[in-house]
Tab-separated table of C-alpha atoms in Angstrom:
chain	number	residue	atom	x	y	z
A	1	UNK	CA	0.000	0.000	0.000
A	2	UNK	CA	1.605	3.079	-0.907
A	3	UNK	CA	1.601	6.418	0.701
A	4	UNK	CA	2.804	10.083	0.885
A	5	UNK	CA	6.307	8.685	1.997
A	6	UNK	CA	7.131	7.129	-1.085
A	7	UNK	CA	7.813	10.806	-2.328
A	8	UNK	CA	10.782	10.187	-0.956
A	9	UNK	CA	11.831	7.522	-2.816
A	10	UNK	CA	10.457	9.478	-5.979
A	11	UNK	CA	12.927	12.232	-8.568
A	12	UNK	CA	10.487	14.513	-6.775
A	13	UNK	CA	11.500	13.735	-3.402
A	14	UNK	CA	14.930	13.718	-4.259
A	15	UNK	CA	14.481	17.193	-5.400
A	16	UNK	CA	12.541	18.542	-2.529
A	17	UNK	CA	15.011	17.173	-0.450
A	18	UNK	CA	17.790	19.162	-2.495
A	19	UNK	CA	16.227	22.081	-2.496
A	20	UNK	CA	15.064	22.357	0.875
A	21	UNK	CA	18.914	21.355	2.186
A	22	UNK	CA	20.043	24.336	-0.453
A	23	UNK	CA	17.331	26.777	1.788
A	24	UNK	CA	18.589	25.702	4.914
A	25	UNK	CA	21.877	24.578	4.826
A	26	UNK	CA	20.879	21.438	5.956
A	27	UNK	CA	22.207	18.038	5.079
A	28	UNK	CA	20.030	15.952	3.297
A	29	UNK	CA	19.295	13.417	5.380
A	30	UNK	CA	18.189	15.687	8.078
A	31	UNK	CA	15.715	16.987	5.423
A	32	UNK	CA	14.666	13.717	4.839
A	33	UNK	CA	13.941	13.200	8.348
A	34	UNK	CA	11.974	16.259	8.432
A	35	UNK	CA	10.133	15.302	5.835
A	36	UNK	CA	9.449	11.714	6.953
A	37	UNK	CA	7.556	13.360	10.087
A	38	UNK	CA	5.951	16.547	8.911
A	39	UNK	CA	4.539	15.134	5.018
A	40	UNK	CA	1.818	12.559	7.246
A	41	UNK	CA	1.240	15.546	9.785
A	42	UNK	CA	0.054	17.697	6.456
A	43	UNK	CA	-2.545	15.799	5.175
A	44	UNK	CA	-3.294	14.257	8.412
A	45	UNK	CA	-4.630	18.413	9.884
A	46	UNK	CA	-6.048	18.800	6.443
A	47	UNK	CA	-8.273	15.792	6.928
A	48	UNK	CA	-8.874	17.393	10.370
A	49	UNK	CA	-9.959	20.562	8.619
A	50	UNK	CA	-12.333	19.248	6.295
A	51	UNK	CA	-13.747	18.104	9.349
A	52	UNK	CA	-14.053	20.669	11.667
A	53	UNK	CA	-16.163	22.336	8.636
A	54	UNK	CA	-13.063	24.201	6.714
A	55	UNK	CA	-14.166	21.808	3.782
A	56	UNK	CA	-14.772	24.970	1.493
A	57	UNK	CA	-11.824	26.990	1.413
A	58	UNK	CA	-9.899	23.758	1.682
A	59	UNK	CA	-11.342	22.309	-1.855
A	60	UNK	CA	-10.941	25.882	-2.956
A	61	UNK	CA	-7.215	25.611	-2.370
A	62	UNK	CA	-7.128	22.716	-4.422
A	63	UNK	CA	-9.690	24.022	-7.317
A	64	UNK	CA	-7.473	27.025	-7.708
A	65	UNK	CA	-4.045	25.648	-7.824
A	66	UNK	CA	-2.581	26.988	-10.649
A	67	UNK	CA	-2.021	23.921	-13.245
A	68	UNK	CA	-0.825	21.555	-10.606
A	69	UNK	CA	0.574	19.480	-13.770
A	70	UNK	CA	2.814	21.786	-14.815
A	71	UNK	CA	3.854	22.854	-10.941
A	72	UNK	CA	4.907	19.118	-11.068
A	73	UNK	CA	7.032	18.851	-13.817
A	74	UNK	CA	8.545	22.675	-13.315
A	75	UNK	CA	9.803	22.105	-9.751
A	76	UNK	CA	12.934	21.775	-10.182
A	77	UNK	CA	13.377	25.351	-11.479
A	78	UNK	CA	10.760	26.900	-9.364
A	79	UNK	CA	11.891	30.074	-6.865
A	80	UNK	CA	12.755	28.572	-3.592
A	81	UNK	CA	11.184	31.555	-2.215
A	82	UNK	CA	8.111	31.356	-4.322
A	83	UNK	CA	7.270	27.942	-2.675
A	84	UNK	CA	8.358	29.233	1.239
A	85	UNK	CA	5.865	32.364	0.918
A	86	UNK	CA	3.007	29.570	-0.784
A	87	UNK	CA	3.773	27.322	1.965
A	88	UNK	CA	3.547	29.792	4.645
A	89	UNK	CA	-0.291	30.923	2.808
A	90	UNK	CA	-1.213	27.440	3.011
A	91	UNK	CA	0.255	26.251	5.878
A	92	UNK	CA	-1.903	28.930	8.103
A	93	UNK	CA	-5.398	27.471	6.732
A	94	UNK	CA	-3.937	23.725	7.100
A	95	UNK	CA	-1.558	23.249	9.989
A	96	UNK	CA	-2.945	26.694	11.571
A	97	UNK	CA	-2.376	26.572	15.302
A	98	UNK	CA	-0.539	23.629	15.475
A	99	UNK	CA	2.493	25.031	12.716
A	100	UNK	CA	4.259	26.260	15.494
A	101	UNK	CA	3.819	23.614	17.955
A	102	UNK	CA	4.382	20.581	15.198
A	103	UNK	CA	8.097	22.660	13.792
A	104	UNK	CA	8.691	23.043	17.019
A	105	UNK	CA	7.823	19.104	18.244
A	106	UNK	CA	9.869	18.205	15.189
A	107	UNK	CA	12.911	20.582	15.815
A	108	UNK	CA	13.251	18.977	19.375
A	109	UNK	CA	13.011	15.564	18.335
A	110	UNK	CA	15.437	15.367	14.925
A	111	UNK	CA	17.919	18.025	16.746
A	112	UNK	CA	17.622	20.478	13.745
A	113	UNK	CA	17.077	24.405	14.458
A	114	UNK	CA	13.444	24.966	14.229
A	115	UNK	CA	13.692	27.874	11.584
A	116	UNK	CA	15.211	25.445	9.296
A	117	UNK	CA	11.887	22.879	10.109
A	118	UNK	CA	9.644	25.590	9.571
A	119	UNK	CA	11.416	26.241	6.105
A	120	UNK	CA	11.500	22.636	4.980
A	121	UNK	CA	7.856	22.452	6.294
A	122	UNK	CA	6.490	25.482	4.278
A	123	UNK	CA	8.174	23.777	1.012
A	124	UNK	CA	6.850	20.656	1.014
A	125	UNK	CA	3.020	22.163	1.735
A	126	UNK	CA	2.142	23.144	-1.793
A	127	UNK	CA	3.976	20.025	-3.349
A	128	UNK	CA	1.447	17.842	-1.090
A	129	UNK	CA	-1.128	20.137	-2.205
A	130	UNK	CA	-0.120	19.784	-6.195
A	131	UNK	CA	-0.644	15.832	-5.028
A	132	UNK	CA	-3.759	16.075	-4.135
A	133	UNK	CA	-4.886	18.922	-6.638
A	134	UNK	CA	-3.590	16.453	-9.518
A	135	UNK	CA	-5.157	13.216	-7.834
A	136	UNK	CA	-8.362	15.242	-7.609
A	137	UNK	CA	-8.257	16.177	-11.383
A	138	UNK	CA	-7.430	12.586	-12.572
A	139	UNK	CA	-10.240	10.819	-10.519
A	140	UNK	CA	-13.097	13.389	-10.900
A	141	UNK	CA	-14.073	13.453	-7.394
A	142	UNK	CA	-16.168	15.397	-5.210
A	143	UNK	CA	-15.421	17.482	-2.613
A	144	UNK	CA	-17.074	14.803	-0.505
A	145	UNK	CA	-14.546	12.039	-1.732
A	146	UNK	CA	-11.372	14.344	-0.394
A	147	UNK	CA	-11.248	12.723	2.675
A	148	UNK	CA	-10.814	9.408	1.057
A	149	UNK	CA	-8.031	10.350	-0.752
A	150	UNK	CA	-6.228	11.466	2.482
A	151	UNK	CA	-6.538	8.089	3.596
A	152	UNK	CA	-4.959	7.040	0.563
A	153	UNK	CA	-2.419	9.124	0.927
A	154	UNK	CA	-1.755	8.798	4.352
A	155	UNK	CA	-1.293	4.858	3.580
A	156	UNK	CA	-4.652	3.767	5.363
A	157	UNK	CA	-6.604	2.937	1.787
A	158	UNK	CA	-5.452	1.689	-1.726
A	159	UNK	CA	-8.726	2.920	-3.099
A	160	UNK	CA	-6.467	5.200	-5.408
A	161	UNK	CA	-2.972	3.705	-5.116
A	162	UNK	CA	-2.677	3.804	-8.790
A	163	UNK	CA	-3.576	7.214	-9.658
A	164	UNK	CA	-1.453	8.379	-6.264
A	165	UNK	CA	1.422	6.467	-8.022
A	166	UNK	CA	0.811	7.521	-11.168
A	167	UNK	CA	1.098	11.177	-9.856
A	168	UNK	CA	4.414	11.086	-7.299
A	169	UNK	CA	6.151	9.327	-10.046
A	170	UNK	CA	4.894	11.470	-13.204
A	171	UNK	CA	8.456	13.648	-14.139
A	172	UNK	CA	10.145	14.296	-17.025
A	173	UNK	CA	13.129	13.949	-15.516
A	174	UNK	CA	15.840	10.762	-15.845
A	175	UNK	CA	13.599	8.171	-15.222
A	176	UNK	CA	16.505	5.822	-14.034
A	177	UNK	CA	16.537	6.881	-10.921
A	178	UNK	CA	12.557	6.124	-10.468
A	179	UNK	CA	12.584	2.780	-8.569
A	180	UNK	CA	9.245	1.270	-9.675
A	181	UNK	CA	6.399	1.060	-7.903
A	182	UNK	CA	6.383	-2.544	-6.513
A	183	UNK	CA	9.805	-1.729	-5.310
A	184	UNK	CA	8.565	1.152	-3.475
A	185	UNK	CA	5.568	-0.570	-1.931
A	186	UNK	CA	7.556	-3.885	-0.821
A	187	UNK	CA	11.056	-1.981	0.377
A	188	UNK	CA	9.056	0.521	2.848
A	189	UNK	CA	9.733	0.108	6.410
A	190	UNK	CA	7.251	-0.337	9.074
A	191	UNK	CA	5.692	2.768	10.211
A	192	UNK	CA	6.683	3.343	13.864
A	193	UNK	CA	3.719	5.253	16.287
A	194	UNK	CA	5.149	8.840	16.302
A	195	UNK	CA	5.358	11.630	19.625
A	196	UNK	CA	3.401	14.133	16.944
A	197	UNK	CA	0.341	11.512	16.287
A	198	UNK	CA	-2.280	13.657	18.518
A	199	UNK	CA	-1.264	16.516	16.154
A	200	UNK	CA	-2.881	15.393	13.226
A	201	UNK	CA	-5.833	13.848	15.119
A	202	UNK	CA	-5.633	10.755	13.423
A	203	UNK	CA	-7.044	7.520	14.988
């Protein structure tokens, strides 16, 4: 069953990890640990927002994302800061008032400064966003159906594994360093209960 990990593993994760060690200075597996903790947390207060009755401007985010297809396949040469000051926008209607309390969480536990968190937090936001925004596109769904592809997402359904899959590893770039998809589902690791759970609400 995949889920929003397997970015990682993806020429897109590579490059989010690049460019968010470029921002911060950070090495890249200390962006990669970031990222393994905060990407779940994202989509986990979405979910939480769609449910405390946010559903609205939340869908709205993802109606109005401009060509999420192309924002995939132009990352790479995308302003740095163009994504931070996006993130930041989105990040106050998703994470809200738990952005400070989850880079902070985060900062303690991986040992990295917590401006550099909040940084590598606010870029990956409107990637996960594009994800979902694309996913959205390709399945026709509802705004009632968003919740379901959370779950997908967050590695509790394979209701739209292939679509997901289809999305995280849709580049342009060498696709060499792509591992396929069955390779990504059977070489993940076992997820491990985390000290952030209770901030995405998540049973």
């Amino acid at each position: 069953m995949a889920s929003i990990l397997d970015v990682l593993n993806t020429n897109l994760g590579k490059q989010l990890i690049n460019k968010a060690s470029k921002e911060t200075g950070e090495s890249n597996n200390n962006v990669a640990s970031v990222l393994g903790m905060v990407l779940p947390l994202i989509l986990g207060n979405f979910k939480n927002k769609i449910q405390e009755g946010h559903e609205e401007a939340l869908t709205e985010m993802l109606e109005e994302a401009p060509d999420p297809f192309k924002f995939m396949q132009v990352f790479p040469d995308k302003e740095t800061t163009e994504l931070v000051d996006c993130g930041n926008d989105y990040g106050e209607i998703i994470l809200g008032e738990n952005f400070s309390a989850i880079t902070n969480t985060i900062s303690e536990s991986c040992l990295i400064e917590e401006n550099s968190v909040k940084k590598i937090t606010a870029i990956s936001i409107p990637v996960v966003v594009a994800i979902l925004s694309i996913q959205k596109k390709k399945e026709n769904l509802t705004n009632n159906d968003i919740e379901f592809l959370i779950d997908n997402a967050l590695g509790n359904s394979s209701k739209y594994n292939n679509s997901f899959l289809e999305t995280i590893l849709d580049t342009e770039d060498d696709p060499n360093i792509i591992p396929k998809a069955s390779e990504m589902i059977l070489g993940k690791e076992n997820k491990k209960d985390s000290i952030l759970k209770g901030y995405t609400g998540g049973k």
